[in-house]
Short mmCIF file of C-alpha atoms and ligand atoms in Angstrom, two decimals:
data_model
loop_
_atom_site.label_atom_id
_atom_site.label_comp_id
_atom_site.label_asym_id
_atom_site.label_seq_id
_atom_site.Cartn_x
_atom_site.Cartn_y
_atom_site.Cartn_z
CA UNK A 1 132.67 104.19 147.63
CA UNK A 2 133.79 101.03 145.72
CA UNK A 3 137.59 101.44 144.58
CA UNK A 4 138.41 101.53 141.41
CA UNK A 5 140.04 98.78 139.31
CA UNK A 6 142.06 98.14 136.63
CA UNK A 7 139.96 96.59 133.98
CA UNK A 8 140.35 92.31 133.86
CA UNK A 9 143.13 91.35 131.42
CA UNK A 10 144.63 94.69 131.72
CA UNK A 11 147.55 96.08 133.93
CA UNK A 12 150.24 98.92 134.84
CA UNK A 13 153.73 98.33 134.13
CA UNK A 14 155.81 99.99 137.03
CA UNK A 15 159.44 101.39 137.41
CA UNK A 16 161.51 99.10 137.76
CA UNK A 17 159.64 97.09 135.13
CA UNK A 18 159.22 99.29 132.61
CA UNK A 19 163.12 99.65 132.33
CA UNK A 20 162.83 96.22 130.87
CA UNK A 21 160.26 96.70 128.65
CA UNK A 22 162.29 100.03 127.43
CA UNK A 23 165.73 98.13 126.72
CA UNK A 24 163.10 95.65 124.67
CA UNK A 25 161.91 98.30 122.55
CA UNK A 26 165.35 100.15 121.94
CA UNK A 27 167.02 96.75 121.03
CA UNK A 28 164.45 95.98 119.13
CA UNK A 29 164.51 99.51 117.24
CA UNK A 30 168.26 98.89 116.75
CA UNK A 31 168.09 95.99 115.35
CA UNK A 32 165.12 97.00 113.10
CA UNK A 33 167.14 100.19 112.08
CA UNK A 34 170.48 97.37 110.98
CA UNK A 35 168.12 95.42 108.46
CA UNK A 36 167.19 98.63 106.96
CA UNK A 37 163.01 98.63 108.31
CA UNK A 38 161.14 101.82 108.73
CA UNK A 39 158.77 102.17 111.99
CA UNK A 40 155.01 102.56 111.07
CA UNK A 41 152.33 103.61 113.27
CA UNK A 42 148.73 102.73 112.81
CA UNK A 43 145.67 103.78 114.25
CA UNK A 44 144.47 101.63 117.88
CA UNK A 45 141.08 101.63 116.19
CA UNK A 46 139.61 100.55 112.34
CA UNK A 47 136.60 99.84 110.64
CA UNK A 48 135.45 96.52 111.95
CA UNK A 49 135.33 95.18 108.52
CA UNK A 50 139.23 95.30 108.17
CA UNK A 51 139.47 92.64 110.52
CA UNK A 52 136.88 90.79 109.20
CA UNK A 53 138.42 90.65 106.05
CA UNK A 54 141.73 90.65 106.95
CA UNK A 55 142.37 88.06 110.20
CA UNK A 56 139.17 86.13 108.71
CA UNK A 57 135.54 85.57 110.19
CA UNK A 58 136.52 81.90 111.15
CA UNK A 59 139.50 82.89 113.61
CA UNK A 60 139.13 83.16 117.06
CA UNK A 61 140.37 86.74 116.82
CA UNK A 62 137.57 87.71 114.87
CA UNK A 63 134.84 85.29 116.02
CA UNK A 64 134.89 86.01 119.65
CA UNK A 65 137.64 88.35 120.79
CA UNK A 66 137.71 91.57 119.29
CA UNK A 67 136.22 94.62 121.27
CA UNK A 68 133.97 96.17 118.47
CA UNK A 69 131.26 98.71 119.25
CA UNK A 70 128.85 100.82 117.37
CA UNK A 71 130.16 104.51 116.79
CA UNK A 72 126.75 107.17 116.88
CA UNK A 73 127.26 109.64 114.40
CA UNK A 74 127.51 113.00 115.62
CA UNK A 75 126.17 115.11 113.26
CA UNK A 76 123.73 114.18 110.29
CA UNK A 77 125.92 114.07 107.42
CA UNK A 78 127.48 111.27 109.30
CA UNK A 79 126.89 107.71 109.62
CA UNK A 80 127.13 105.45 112.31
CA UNK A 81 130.12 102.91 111.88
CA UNK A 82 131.16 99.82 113.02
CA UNK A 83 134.93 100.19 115.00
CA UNK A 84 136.89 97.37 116.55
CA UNK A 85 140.30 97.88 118.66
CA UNK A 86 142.66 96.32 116.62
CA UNK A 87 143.37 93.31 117.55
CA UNK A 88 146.41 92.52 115.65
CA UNK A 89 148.72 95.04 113.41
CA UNK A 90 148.72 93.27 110.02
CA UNK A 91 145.87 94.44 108.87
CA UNK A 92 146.40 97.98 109.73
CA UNK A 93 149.95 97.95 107.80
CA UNK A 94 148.34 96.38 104.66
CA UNK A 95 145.40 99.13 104.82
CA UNK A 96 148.08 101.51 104.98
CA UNK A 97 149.98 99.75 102.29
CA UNK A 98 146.91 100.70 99.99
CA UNK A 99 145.75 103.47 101.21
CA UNK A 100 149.36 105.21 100.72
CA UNK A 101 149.45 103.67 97.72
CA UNK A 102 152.91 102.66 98.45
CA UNK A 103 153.42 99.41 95.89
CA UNK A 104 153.20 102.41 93.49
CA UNK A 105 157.27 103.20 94.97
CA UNK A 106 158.02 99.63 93.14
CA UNK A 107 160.19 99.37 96.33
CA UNK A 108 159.54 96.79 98.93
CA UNK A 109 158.15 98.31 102.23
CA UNK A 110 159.89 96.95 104.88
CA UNK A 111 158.08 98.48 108.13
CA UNK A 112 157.79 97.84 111.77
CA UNK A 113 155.59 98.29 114.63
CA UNK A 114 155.43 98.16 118.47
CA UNK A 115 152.14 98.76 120.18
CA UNK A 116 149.43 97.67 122.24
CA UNK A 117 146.50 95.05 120.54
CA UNK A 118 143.48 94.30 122.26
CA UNK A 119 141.75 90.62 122.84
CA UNK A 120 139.17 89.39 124.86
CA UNK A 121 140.71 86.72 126.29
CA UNK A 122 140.78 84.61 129.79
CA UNK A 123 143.55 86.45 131.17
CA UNK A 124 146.44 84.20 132.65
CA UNK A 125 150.02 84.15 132.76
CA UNK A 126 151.21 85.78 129.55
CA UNK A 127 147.29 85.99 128.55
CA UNK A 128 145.74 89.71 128.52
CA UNK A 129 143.49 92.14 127.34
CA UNK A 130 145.95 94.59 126.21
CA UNK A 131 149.05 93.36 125.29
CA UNK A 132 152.20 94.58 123.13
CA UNK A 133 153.05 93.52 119.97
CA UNK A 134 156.80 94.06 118.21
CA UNK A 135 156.00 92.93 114.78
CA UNK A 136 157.20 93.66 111.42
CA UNK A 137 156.14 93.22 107.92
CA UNK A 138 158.11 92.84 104.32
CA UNK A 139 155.71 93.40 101.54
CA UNK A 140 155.84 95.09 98.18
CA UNK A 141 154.60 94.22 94.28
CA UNK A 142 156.11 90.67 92.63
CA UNK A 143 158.36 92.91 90.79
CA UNK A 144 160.11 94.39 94.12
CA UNK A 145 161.27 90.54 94.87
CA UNK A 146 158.67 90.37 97.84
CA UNK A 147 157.84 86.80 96.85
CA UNK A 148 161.39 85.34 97.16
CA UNK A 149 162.42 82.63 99.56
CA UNK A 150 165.42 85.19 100.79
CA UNK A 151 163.04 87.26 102.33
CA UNK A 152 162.05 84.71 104.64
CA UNK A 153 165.15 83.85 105.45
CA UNK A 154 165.96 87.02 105.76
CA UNK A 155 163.35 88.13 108.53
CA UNK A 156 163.81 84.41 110.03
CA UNK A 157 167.68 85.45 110.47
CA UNK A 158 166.70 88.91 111.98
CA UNK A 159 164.26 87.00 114.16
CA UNK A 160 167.41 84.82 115.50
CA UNK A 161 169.58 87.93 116.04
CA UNK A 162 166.87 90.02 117.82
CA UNK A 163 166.25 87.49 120.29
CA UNK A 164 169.68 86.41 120.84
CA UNK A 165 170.34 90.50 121.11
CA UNK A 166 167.63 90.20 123.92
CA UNK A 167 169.77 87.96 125.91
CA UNK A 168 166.68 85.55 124.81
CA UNK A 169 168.44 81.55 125.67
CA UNK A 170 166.90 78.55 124.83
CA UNK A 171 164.00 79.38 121.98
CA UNK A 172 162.89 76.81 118.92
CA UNK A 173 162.38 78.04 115.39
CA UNK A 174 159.59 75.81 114.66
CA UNK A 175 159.43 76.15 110.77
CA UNK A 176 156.30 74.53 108.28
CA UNK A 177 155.23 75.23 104.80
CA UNK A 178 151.42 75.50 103.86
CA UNK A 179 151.96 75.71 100.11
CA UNK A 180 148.98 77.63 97.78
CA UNK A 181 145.76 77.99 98.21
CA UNK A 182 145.31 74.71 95.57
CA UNK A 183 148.04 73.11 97.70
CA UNK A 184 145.94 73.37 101.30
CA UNK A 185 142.41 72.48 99.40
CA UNK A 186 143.96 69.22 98.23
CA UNK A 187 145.61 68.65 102.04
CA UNK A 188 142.00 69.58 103.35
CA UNK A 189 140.29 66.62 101.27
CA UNK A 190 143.14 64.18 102.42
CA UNK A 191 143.00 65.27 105.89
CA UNK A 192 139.09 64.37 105.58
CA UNK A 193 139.17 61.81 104.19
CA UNK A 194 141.85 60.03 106.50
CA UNK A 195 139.69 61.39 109.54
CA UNK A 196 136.52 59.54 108.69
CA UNK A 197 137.41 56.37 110.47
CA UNK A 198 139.75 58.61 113.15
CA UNK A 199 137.13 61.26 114.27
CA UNK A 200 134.58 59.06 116.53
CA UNK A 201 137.27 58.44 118.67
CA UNK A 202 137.91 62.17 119.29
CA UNK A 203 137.02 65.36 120.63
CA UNK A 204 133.80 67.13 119.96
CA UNK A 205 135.31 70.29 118.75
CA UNK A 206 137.56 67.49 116.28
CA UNK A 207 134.02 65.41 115.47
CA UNK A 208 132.87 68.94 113.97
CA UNK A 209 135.99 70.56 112.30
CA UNK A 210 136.86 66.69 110.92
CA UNK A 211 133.62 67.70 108.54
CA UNK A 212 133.62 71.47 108.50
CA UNK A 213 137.84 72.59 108.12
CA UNK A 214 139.66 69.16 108.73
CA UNK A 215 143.06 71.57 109.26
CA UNK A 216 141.99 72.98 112.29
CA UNK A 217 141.92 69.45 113.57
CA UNK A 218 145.79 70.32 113.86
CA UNK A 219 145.29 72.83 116.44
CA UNK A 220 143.90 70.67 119.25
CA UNK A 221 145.21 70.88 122.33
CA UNK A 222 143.49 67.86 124.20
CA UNK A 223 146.24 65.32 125.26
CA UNK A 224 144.21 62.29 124.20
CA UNK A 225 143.81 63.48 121.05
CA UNK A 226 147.46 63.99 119.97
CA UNK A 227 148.82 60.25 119.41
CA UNK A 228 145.86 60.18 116.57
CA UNK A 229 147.08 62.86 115.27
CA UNK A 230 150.55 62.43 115.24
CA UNK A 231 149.42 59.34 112.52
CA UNK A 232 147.75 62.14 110.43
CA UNK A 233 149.26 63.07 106.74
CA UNK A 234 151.15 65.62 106.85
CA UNK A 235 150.97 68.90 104.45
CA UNK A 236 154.37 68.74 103.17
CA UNK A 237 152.60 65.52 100.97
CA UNK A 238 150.14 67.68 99.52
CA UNK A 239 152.87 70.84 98.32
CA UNK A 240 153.09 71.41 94.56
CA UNK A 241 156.46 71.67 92.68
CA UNK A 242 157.00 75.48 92.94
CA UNK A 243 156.00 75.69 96.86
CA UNK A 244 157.94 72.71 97.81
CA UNK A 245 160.78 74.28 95.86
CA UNK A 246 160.24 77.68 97.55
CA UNK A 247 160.57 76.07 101.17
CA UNK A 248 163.51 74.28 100.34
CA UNK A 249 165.40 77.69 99.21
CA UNK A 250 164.40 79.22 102.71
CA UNK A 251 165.43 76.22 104.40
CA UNK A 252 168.75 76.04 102.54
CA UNK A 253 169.61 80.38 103.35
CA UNK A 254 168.96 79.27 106.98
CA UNK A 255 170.95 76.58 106.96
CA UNK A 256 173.60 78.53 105.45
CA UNK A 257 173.21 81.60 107.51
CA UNK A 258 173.36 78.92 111.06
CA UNK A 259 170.00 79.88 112.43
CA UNK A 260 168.69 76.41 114.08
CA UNK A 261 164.93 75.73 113.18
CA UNK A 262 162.96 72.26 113.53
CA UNK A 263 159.87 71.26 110.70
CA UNK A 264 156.82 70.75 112.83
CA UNK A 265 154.46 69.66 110.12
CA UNK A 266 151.66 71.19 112.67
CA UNK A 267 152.09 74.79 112.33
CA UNK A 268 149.26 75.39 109.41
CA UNK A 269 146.65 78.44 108.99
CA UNK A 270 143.13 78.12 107.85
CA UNK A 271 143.09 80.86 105.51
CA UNK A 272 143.37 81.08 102.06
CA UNK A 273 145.34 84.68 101.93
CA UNK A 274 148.01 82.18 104.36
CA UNK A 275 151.18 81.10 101.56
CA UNK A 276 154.12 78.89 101.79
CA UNK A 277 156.13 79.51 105.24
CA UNK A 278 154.85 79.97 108.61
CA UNK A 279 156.64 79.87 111.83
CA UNK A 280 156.69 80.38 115.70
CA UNK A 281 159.20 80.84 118.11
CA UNK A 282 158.53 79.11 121.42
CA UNK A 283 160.31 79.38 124.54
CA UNK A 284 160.70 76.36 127.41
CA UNK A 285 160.17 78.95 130.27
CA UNK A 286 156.87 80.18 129.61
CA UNK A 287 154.55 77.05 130.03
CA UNK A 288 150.99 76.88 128.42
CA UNK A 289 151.64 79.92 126.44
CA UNK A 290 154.86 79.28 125.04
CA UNK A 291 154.85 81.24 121.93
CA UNK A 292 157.18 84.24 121.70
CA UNK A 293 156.05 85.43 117.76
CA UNK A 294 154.11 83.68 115.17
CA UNK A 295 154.41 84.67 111.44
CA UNK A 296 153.95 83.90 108.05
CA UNK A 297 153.29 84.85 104.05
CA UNK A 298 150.28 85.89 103.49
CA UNK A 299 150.52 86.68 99.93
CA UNK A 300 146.93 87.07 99.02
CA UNK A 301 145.89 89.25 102.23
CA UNK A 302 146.11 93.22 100.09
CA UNK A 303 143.75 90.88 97.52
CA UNK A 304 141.88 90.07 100.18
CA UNK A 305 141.19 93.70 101.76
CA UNK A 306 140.62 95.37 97.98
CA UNK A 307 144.48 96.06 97.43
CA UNK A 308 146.62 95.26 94.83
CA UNK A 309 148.51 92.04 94.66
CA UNK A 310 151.47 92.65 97.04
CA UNK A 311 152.80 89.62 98.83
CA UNK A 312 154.31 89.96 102.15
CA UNK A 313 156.25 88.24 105.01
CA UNK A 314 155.75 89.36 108.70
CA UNK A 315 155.71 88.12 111.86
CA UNK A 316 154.46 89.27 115.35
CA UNK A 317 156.16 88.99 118.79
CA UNK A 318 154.17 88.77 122.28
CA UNK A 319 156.67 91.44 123.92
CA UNK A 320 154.48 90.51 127.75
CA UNK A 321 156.08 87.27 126.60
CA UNK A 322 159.57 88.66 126.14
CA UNK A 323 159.12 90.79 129.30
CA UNK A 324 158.36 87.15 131.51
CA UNK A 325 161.49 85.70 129.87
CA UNK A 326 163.35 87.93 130.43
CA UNK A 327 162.56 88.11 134.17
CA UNK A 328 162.56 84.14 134.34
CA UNK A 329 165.86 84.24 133.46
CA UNK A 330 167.13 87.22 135.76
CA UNK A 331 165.45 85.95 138.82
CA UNK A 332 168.00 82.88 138.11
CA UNK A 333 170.86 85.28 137.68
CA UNK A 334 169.66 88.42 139.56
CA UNK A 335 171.10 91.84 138.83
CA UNK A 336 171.10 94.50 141.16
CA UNK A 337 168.94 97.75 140.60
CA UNK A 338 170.86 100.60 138.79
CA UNK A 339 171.65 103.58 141.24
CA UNK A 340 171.48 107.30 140.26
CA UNK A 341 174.74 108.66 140.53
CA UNK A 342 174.54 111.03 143.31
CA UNK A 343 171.49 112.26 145.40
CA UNK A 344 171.92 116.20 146.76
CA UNK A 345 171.11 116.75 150.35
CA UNK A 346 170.78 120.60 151.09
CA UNK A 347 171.26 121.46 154.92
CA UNK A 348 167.83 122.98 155.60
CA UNK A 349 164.91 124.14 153.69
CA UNK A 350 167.31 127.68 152.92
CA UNK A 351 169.30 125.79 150.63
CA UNK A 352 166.53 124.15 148.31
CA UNK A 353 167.18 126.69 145.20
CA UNK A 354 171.02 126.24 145.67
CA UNK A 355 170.40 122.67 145.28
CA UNK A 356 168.02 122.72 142.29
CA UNK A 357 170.60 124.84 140.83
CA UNK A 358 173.67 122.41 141.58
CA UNK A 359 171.45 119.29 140.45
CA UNK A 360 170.84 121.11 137.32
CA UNK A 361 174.58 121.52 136.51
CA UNK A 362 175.66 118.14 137.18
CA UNK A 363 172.20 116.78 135.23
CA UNK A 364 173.81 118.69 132.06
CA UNK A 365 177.00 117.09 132.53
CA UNK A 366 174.95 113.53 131.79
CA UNK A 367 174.65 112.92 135.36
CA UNK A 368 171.63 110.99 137.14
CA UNK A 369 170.64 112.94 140.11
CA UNK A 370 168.07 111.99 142.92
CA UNK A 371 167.56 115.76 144.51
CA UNK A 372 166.81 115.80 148.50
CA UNK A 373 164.58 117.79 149.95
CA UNK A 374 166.08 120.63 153.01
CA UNK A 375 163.50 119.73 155.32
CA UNK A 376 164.99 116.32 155.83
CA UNK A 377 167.15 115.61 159.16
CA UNK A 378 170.80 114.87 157.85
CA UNK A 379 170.17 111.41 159.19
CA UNK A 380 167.00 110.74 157.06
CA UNK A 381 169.01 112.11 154.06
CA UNK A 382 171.72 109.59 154.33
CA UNK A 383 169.28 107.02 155.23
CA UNK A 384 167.43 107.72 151.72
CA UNK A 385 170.57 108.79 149.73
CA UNK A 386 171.95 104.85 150.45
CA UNK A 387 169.02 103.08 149.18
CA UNK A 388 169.23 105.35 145.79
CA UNK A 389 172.47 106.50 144.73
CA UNK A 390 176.08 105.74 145.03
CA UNK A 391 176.96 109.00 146.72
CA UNK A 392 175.50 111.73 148.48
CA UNK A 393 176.64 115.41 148.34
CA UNK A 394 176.09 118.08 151.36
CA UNK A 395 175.10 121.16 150.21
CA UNK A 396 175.11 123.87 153.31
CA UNK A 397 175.61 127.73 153.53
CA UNK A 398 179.85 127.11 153.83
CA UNK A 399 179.94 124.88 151.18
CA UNK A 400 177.57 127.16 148.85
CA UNK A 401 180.09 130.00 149.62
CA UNK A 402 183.52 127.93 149.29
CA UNK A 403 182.57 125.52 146.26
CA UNK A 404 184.30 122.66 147.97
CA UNK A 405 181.34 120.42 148.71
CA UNK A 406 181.35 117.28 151.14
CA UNK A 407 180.80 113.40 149.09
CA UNK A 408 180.49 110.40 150.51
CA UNK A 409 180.87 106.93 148.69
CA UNK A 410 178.40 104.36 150.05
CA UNK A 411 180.62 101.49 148.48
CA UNK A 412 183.98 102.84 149.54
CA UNK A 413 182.30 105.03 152.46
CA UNK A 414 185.35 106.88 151.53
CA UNK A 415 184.26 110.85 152.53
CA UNK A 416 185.80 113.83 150.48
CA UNK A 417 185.97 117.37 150.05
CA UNK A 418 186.18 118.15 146.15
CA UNK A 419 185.72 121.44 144.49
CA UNK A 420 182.42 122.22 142.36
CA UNK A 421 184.33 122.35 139.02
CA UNK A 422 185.51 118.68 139.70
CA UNK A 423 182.57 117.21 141.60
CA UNK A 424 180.96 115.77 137.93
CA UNK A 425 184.40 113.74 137.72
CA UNK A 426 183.63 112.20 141.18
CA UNK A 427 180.28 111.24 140.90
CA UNK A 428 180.86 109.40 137.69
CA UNK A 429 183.50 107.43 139.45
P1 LIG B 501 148.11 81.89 121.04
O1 LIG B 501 148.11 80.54 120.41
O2 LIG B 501 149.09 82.04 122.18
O3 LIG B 501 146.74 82.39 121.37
P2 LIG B 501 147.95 83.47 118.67
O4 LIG B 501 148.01 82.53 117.53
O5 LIG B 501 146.64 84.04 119.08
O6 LIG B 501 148.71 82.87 119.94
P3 LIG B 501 149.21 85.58 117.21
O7 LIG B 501 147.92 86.19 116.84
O8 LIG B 501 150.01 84.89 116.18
O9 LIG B 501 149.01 84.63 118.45
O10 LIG B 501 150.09 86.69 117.95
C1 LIG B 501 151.52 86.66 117.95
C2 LIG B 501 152.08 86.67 119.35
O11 LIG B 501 151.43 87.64 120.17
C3 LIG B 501 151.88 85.37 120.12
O12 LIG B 501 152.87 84.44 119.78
C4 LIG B 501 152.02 85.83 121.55
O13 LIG B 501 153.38 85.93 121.93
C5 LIG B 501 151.40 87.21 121.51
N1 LIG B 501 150.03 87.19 122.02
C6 LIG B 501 148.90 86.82 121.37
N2 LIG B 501 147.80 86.96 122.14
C7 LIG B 501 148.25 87.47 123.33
C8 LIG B 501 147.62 87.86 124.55
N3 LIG B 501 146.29 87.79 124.70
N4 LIG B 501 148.39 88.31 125.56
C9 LIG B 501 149.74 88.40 125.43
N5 LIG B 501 150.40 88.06 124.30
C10 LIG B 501 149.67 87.60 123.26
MG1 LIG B 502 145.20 83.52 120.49
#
């Protein structure tokens, strides 16, 4: 028989592993919790057309990587329907937003989200199938303020803090303003027009999007390409009064507030729902796929999936990405595995139950408690006790009748007889 597989660009997280990826999530909730953001959880799966509509036909999310299929009805007052694994979680928020009806609170929504998103991708280092997203969005009606530069800044600065809460060294704020929708057509026709004498010398892919979306001519990754168009105009040229004014309130919270961000006149999306700031944070460490998070406004996206107008800030972070960090750093600085507190060994199979029972107490007490097994040698209990706690406790008929029970400390190999009532007290030594 042929062994079974994980599926390509998909993988299990192991202990100790997944300790990481838990501290992630709790700092992450903690910090989320401090700026006052809500946790929302959305379906894995949506009507095809939300992404569609909402990450835009022209993206490589939507034009080649989502995992959509064709759902049979089951009975015959039902109709078949097109679903699609999200690939992303903005969408699903702003559906949400609508459906709930929740810009009818007049309140800004200021919600949050961890969970896995599904590409098809060529997997690679910090590439996958399934991957995790920590993301969150601000969004609410024009009246609830959800169009004001201090909301960047604002999720910007939490950005700053949650990474630096991570233990996160060395990332980039790379910070850019697309402007309005007028403000990215007008860039579009200058872009165009300053490529006609630039393109022939370029890629294919830039020979076609120099006619069809001249912008995307900013996302090219082949090295030959990039002193052209370094000599490109940038969009910060093309802004109107109110967007240019807009960036430089976000820019001057930020600068006020201390969080370090560079302008890379680069970072533009092709969509017209895409408004005034965008960002990523990169990371040295991770090579090719150096982005921790992207984000953005998007102020015209509930517009754009049949909601009412309800601008909104968000921003999504690669948490794989965090997890690699994270390790790149602590293989430089390595820590050394946490140990359970004590690990029980009961003297023959008779004293299993007693030993349950004495784990049980000391698990109450907030103790972490590996429990032996009686049919163990005492040799091969020590043996397994010193790779995973910091003591071991005998647990034999005389101790079970005299409550003074036998520890040993691996560090100190210090060996002590200590009654029941005070054996909690020792072990959390
Ligand atoms: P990239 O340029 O790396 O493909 P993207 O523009 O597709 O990124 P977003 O859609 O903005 O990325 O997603 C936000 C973050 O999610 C990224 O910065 C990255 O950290 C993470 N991410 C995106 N795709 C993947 C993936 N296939 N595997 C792991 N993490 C991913
Ligand atoms: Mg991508």
């Amino acid at each position: 028989m042929t062994t079974l597989k994980a599926v390509r660009g998909t993988r299990d997280l192991l202990p100790p592993e997944t300790a990481l990826w838990n501290r992630i999530e709790a700092t992450a909730r903690d910090v989320f919790a401090r700026y006052n953001f809500g946790e929302i959880r959305t379906p894995l799966f949506e009507d095809t057309g939300l992404f569609a509509r909402g990450v835009g036909e022209e993206t490589d999310i939507v034009s080649k990587e989502m995992y959509t299929w064709e759902d049979r009805a089951r009975a015959q007052s039902e109709k078949s329907q097109s679903l699609t694994l999200r690939p992303e979680n903005t969408a699903g928020v702003v559906r949400a937003y609508i459906e709930h009806k929740l810009g009818e609170t007049g309140q800004l929504q200021k919600l949050y989200y961890i969970g896995p998103q599904f590409r098809r991708e060529r997997p690679q280092k910090g590439r996958y199938r399934q991957f995790s997203q920590i993301g969150a969005e601000v969004i609410g009606p024009p009246s609830a303020g959800s169009e004001s530069p201090l909301r960047d800044a604002e999720v910007l600065e939490m950005l700053a803090t949650l990474l630096d809460e991570l233990g996160i060294h060395g990332w980039t704020l790379h910070l850019n303003s697309v402007g309005s929708a007028a403000d990215r057509a007008r860039y579009n026709e200058t872009l165009r027009a300053a490529l006609i004498p630039l393109a022939p010398k370029m890629c294919a892919d830039c020979q076609r999007r120099a006619v069809t979306n001249p912008l995307r001519v900013l996302d090219c990754k082949v090295p030959e390409d990039q002193p052209i168009i370094d000599t490109l105009p940038v969009i910060a040229d093309s802004l109107d009064e109110t967007s240019r004014a807009h960036f430089a309130q976000v820019t001057a919270a930020l600068d006020a507030a201390g969080v370090p961000y560079t302008r890379n006149h680069r970072l533009v999306r092709g969509l017209d729902y895409y408004t005034r700031t965008t960002f990523e944070f990169t990371h040295g460490g991770l090579g090719a796929q150096n982005a921790l998070l992207g984000g953005g406004r998007y102020d015209g996206l509930s517009e754009a999936i049949g909601g009412p107008k309800a601008p909104g800030i968000g921003f999504a972070m690669g948490e794989d990405r965090l997890v690699l960090t994270l390790q790149a750093q602590e293989a430089a600085a390595p820590q050394v595995p946490p140990k359970a507190d004590a690990y029980i060994a009961p003297l023959g199979e008779s004293m299993d139950a007693a030993a349950l029972a004495l784990a049980r107490e000391l698990r109450h007490k907030g103790l972490q408690i590996e429990l032996g097994d009686g049919s163990f040698r005492l040799k091969k209990s020590f043996e397994t006790a010193d790779k995973t706690a910091r003591h071991i406790v005998i647990l034999g008929e005389d101790e079970l009748k005299s409550g003074i029970l036998t520890v040993k400390n691996f560090a100190t190999t210090n060996q002590s007889k200590v009654s029941r009532a005070e054996l909690a007290e020792l072990l959390s030594q």
